[in-house]
mmCIF file of C-alpha atoms in Angstrom:
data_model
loop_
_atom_site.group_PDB
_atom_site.id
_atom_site.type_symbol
_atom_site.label_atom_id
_atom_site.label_comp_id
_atom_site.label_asym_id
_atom_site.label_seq_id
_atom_site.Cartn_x
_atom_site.Cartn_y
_atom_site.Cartn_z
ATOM 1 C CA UNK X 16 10.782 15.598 4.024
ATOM 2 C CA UNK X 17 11.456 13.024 1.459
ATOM 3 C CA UNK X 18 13.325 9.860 2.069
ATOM 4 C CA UNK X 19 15.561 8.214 -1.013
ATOM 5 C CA UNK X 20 14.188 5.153 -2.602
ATOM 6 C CA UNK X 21 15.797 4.856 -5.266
ATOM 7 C CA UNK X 22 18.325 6.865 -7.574
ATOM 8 C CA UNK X 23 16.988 6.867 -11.029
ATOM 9 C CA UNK X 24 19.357 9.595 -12.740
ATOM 10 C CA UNK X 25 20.924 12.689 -11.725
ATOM 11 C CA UNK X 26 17.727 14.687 -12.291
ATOM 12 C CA UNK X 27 15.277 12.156 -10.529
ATOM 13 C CA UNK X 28 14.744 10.412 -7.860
ATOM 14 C CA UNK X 29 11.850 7.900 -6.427
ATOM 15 C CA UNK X 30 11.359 8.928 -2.951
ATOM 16 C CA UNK X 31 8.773 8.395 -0.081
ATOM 17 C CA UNK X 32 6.805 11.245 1.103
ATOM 18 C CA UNK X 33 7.484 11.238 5.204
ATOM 19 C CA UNK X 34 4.147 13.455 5.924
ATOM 20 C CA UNK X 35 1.674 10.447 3.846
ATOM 21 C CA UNK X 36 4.189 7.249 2.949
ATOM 22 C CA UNK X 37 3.283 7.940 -0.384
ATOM 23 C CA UNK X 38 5.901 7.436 -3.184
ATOM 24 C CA UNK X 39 6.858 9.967 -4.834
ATOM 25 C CA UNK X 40 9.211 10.978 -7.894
ATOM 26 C CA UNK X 41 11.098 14.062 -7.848
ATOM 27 C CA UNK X 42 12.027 15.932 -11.038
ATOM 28 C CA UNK X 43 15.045 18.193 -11.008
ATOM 29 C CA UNK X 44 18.326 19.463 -12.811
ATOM 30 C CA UNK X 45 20.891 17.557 -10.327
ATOM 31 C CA UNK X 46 18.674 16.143 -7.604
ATOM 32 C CA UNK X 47 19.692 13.000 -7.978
ATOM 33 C CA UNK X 48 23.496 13.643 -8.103
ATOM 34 C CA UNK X 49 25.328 12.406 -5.169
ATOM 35 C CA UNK X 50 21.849 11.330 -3.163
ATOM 36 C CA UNK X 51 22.110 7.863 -1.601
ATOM 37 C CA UNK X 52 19.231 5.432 -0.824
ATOM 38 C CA UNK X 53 17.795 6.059 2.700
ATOM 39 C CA UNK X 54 18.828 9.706 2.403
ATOM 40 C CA UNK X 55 16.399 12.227 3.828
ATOM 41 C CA UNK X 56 16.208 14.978 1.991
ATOM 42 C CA UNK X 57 14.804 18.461 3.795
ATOM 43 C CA UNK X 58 15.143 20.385 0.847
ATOM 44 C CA UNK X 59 14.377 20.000 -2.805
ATOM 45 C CA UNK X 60 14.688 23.131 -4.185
ATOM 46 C CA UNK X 61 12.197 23.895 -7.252
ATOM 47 C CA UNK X 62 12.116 20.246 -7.771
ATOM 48 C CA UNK X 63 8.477 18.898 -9.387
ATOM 49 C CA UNK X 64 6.971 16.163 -7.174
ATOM 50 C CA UNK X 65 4.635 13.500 -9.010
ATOM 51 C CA UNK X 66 2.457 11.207 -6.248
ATOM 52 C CA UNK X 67 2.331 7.826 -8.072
ATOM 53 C CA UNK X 68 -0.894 6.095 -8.494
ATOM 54 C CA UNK X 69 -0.915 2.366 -6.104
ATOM 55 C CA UNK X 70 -1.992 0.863 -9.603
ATOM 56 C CA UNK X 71 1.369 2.123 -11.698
ATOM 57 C CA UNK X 72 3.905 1.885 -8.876
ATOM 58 C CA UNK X 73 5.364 -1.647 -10.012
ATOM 59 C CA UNK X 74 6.140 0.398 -13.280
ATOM 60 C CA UNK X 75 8.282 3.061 -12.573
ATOM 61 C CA UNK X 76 11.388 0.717 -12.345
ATOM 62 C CA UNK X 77 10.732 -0.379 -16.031
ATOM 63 C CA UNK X 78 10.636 3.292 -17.159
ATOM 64 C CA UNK X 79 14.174 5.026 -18.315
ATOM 65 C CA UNK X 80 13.946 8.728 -16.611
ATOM 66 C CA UNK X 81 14.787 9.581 -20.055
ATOM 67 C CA UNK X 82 10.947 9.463 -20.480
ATOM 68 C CA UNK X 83 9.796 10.866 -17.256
ATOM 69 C CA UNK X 84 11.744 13.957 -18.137
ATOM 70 C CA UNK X 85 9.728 13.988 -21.801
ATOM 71 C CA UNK X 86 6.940 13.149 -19.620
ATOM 72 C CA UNK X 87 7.399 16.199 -17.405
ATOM 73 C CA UNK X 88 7.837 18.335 -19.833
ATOM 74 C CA UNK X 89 4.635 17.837 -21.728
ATOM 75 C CA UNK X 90 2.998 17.971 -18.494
ATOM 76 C CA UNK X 91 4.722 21.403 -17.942
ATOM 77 C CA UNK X 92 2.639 22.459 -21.075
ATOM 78 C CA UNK X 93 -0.516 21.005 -19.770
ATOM 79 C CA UNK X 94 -0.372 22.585 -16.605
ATOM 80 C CA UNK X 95 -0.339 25.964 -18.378
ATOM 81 C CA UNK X 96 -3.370 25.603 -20.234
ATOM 82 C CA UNK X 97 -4.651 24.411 -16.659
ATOM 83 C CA UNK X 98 -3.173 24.549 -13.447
ATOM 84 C CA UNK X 99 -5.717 21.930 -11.897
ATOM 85 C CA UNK X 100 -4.576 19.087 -14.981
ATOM 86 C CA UNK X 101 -3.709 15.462 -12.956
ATOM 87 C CA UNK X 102 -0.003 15.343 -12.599
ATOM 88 C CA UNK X 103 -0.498 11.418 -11.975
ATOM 89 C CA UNK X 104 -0.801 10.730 -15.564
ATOM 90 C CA UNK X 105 3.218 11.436 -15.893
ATOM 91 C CA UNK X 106 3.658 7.714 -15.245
ATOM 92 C CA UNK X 107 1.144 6.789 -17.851
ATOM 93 C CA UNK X 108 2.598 8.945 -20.139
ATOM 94 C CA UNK X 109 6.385 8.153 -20.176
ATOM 95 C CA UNK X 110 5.437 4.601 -20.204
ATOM 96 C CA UNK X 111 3.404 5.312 -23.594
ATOM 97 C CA UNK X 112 6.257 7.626 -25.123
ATOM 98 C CA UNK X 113 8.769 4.636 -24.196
ATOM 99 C CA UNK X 114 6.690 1.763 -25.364
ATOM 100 C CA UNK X 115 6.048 3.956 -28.869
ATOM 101 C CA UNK X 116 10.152 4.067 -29.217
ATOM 102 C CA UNK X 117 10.295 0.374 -28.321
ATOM 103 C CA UNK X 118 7.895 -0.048 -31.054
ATOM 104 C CA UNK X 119 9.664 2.017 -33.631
ATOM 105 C CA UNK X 120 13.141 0.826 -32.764
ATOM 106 C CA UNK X 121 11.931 -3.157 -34.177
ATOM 107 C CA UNK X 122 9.912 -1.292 -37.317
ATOM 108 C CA UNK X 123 6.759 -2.351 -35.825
ATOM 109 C CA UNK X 124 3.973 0.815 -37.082
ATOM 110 C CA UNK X 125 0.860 1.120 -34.661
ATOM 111 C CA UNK X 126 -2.286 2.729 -36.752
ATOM 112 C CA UNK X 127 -4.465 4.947 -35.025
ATOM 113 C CA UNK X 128 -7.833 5.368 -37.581
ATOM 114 C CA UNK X 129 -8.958 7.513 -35.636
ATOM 115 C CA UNK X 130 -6.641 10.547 -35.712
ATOM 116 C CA UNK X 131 -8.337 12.927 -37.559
ATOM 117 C CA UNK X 132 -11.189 12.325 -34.916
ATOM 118 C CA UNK X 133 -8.720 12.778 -31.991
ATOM 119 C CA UNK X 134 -7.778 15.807 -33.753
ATOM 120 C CA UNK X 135 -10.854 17.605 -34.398
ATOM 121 C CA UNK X 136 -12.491 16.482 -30.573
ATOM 122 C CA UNK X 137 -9.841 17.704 -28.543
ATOM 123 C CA UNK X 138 -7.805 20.627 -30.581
ATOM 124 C CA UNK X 139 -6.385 22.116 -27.508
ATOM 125 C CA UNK X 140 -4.647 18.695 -26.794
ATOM 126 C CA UNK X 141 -3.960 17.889 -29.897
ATOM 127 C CA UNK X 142 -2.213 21.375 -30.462
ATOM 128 C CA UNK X 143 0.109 20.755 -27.535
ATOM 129 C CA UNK X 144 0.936 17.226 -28.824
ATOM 130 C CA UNK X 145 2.067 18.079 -31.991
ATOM 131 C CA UNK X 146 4.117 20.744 -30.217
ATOM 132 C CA UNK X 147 5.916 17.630 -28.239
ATOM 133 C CA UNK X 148 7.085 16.028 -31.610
ATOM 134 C CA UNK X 149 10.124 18.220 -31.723
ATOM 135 C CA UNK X 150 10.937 17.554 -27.709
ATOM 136 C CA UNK X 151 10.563 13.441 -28.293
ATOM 137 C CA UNK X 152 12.535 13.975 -31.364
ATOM 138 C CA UNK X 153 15.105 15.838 -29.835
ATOM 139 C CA UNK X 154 15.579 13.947 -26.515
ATOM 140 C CA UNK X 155 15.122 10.406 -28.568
ATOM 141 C CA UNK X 156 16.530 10.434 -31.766
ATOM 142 C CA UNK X 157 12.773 9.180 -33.103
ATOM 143 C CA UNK X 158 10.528 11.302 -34.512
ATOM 144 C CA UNK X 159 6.777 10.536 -34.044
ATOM 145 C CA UNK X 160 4.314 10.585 -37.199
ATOM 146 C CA UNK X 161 0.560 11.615 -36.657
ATOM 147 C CA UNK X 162 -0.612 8.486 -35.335
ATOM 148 C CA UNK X 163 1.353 8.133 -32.847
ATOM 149 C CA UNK X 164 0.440 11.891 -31.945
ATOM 150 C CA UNK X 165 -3.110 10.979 -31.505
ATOM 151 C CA UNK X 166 -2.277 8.456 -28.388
ATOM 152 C CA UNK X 167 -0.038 11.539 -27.027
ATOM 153 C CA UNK X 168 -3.439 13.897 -27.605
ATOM 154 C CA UNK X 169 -5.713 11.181 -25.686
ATOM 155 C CA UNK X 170 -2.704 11.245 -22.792
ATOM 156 C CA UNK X 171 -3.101 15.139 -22.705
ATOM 157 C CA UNK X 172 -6.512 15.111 -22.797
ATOM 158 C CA UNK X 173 -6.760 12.610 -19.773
ATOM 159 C CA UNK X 174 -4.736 14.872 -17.807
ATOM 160 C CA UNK X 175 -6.718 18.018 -18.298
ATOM 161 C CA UNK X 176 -10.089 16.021 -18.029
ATOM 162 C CA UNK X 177 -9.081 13.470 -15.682
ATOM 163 C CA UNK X 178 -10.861 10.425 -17.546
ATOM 164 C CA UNK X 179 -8.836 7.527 -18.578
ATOM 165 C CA UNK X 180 -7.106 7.153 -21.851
ATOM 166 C CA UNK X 181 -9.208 3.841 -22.122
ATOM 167 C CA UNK X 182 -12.522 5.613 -21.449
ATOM 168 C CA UNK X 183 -11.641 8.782 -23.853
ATOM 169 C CA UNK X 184 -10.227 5.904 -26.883
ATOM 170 C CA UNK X 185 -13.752 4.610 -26.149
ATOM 171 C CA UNK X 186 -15.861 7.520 -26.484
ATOM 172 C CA UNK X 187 -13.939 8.608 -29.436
ATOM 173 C CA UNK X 188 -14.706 5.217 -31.650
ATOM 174 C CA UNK X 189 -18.614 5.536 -30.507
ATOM 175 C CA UNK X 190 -17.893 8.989 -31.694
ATOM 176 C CA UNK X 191 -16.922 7.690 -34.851
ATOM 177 C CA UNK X 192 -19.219 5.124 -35.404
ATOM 178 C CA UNK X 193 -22.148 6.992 -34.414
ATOM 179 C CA UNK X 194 -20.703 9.390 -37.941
ATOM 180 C CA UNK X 195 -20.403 6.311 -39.796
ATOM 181 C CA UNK X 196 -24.126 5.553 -38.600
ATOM 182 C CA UNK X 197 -25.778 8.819 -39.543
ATOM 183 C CA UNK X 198 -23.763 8.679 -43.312
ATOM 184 C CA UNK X 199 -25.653 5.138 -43.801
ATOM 185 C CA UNK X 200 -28.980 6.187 -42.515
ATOM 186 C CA UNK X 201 -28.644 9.438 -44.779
ATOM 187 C CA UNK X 202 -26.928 7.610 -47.540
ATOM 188 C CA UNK X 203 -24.184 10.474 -47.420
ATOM 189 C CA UNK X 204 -20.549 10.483 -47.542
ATOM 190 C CA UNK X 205 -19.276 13.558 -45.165
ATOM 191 C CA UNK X 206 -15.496 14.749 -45.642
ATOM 192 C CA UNK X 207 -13.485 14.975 -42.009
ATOM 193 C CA UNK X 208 -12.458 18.075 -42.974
ATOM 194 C CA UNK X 209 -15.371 19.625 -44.251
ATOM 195 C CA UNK X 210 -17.560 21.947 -41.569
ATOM 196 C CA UNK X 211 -20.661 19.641 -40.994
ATOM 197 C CA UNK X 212 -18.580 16.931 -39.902
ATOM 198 C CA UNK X 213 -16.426 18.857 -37.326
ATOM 199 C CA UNK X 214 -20.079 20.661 -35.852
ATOM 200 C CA UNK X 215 -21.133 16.773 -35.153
ATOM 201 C CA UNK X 216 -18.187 15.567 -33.734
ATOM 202 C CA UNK X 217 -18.207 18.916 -30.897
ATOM 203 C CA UNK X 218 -22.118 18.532 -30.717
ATOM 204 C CA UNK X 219 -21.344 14.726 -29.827
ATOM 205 C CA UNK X 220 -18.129 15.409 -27.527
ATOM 206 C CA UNK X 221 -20.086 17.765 -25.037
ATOM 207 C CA UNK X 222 -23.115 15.643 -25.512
ATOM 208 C CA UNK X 223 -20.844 13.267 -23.693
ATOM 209 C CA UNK X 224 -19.735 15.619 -21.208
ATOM 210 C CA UNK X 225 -23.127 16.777 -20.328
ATOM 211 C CA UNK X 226 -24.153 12.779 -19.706
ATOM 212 C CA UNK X 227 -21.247 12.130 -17.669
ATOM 213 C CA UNK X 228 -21.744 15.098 -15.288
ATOM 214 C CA UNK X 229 -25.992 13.777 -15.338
ATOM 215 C CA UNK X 230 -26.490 17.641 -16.134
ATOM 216 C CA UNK X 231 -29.415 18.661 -18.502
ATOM 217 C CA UNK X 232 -30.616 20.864 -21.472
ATOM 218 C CA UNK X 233 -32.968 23.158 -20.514
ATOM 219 C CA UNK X 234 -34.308 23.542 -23.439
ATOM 220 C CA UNK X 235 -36.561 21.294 -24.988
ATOM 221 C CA UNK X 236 -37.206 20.983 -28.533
ATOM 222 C CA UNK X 237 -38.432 17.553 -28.747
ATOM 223 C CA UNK X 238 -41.838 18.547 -29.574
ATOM 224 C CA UNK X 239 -41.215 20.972 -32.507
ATOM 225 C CA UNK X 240 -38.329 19.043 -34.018
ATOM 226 C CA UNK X 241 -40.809 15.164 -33.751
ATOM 227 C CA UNK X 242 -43.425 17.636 -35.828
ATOM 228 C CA UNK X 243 -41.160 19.458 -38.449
ATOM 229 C CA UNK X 244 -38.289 17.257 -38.857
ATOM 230 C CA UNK X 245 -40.008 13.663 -38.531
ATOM 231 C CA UNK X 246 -36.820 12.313 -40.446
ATOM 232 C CA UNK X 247 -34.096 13.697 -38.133
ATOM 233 C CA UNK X 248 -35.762 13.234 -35.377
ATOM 234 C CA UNK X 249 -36.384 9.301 -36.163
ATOM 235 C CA UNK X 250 -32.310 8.701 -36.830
ATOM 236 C CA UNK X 251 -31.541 10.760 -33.786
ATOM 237 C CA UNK X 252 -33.626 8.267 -31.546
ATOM 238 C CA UNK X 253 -31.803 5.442 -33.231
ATOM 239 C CA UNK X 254 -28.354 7.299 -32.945
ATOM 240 C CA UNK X 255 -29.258 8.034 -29.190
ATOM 241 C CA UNK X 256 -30.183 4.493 -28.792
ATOM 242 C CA UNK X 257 -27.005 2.979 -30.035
ATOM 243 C CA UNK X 258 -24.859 5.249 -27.803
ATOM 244 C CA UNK X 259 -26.714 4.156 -24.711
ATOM 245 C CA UNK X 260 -26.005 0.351 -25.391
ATOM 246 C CA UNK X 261 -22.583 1.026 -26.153
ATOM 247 C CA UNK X 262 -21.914 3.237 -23.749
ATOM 248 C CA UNK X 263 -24.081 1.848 -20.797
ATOM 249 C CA UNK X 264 -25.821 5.214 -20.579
ATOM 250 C CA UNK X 265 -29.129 7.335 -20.475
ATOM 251 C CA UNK X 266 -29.698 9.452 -22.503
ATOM 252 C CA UNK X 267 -32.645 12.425 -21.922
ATOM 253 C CA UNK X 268 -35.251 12.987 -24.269
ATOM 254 C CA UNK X 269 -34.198 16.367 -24.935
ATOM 255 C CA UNK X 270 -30.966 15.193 -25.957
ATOM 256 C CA UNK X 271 -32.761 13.565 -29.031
ATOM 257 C CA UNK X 272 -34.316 16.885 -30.112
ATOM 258 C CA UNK X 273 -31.364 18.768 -29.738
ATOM 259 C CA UNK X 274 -29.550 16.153 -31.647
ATOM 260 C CA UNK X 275 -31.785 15.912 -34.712
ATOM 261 C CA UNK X 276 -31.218 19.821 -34.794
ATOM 262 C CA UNK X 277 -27.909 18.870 -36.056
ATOM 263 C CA UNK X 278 -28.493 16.389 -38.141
ATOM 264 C CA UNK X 279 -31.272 18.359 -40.155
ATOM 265 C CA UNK X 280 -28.574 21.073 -40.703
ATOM 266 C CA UNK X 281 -26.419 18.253 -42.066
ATOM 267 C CA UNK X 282 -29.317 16.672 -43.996
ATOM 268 C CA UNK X 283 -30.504 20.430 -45.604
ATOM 269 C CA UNK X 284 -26.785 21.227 -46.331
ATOM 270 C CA UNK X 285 -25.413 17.813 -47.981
#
């Protein structure tokens, strides 16, 4: 049973959860019409149900439904590509796609320089994101250009990973930087959309991954790549090195062989 908070539209309602207090906002066509505050609802039909985070519950009264509906809808999308995404990062979300239009409405362009990156790291999120364009567009009035698509990636991608959009903004600039590091220590210049550069970026991403779930190569090629690739192998330690001050992690030994793998390909191929 759900008990009426608060009537934000005809199509959504906040509500508290009678089983665990928790508020709660239902999405559906014509839930909201007619519903009073205090009103305890035994049915809600096909209705979605979002549990709001304590941190974001102050927000949901600044937040037209307009967005939570856009919000929803994305989510929809997410859920597809997998079932287990976080359905708490609707909030998050609308508030992003409304503060973007707030933006846009005074003129006021937000650059994201790291786009391409966003794009290349997380393809799957990206791909759905650029699929939402024509939603926001249509539901808005305001069509979103590619930077603004990027922030809508990292809110996609936070979903289906469950990581912050702060801590996935910050992995992607070390990301970056860490490329900008190995072009000056190579003195190279790699194209974004050239095939080296895209290998790097994955190797990097699920280097990442593999850190933050503390799981391990197995295979170790430290040895053979110190002895035949002296050169890699030096810029990798100082690569690895740099991520784990800037990340405020540990990185494996093995990771540093495996790593200088990569960079030799770039090094015999550039």
């Amino acid at each position: 049973m759900f008990k009426v908070k608060k009537v934000l539209n005809n199509n959504a309602l906040l509500v508290i959860n009678q089983e665990n207090n928790a508020e709660t906002i239902l999405l559906g066509k014509g839930i909201g019409f007619h519903c009073k505050v205090d009103e305890v609802l035994m049915d809600i039909g096909d209705a979605k149900v979002y549990t709001l985070k304590e941190e974001i519950k102050t927000s949901i009264n600044e937040v037209d439904p307009i967005y939570l509906d856009i919000a929803s809808s994305i989510l929809d999308e997410v859920l597809k590509l997998n079932p287990d995404a976080n359905q708490t990062a609707l909030l998050a979300l609308a508030d992003h796609i409304a503060f973007a239009i707030d933006r846009m409405k005074k003129g006021i362009d937000i650059l994201n320089p790291f786009s391409k990156d966003i794009s290349l790291l997380f393809p799957n999120e990206h791909y759905l994101a650029l699929n939402s364009r024509d939603l926001i567009y249509n539901k808005t009035g305001y069509r979103f250009n590619d930077d603004e698509i990027s922030y809508i990636t990292l809110h996609i991608h936070s979903a289906l990973d469950k990581n912050s959009v702060a801590e996935s903004m910050k992995n992607t600039i070390i990301i970056n930087e860490t490329m900008a590091m190995i072009e000056e220590l190579y003195h190279i210049h790699l194209n974004k959309d050239c095939l080296s550069y895209s290998r790097m970026l994955i190797h990097l991403k699920y280097m990442f991954a593999r850190l933050k779930k503390n799981e391990h190569l197995k295979l170790d090629m430290d040895e053979y790549v110190s002895t035949n690739f002296t050169q890699s192998y030096q810029i990798a330690k100082a690569i690895c090195h740099s991520i784990e001050e800037k990340a405020s992690l540990k990185i494996p030994y093995t990771e540093i062989g495996y790593l200088a793998i990569h960079l030799e390909r770039i090094r015999s191929t550039t």
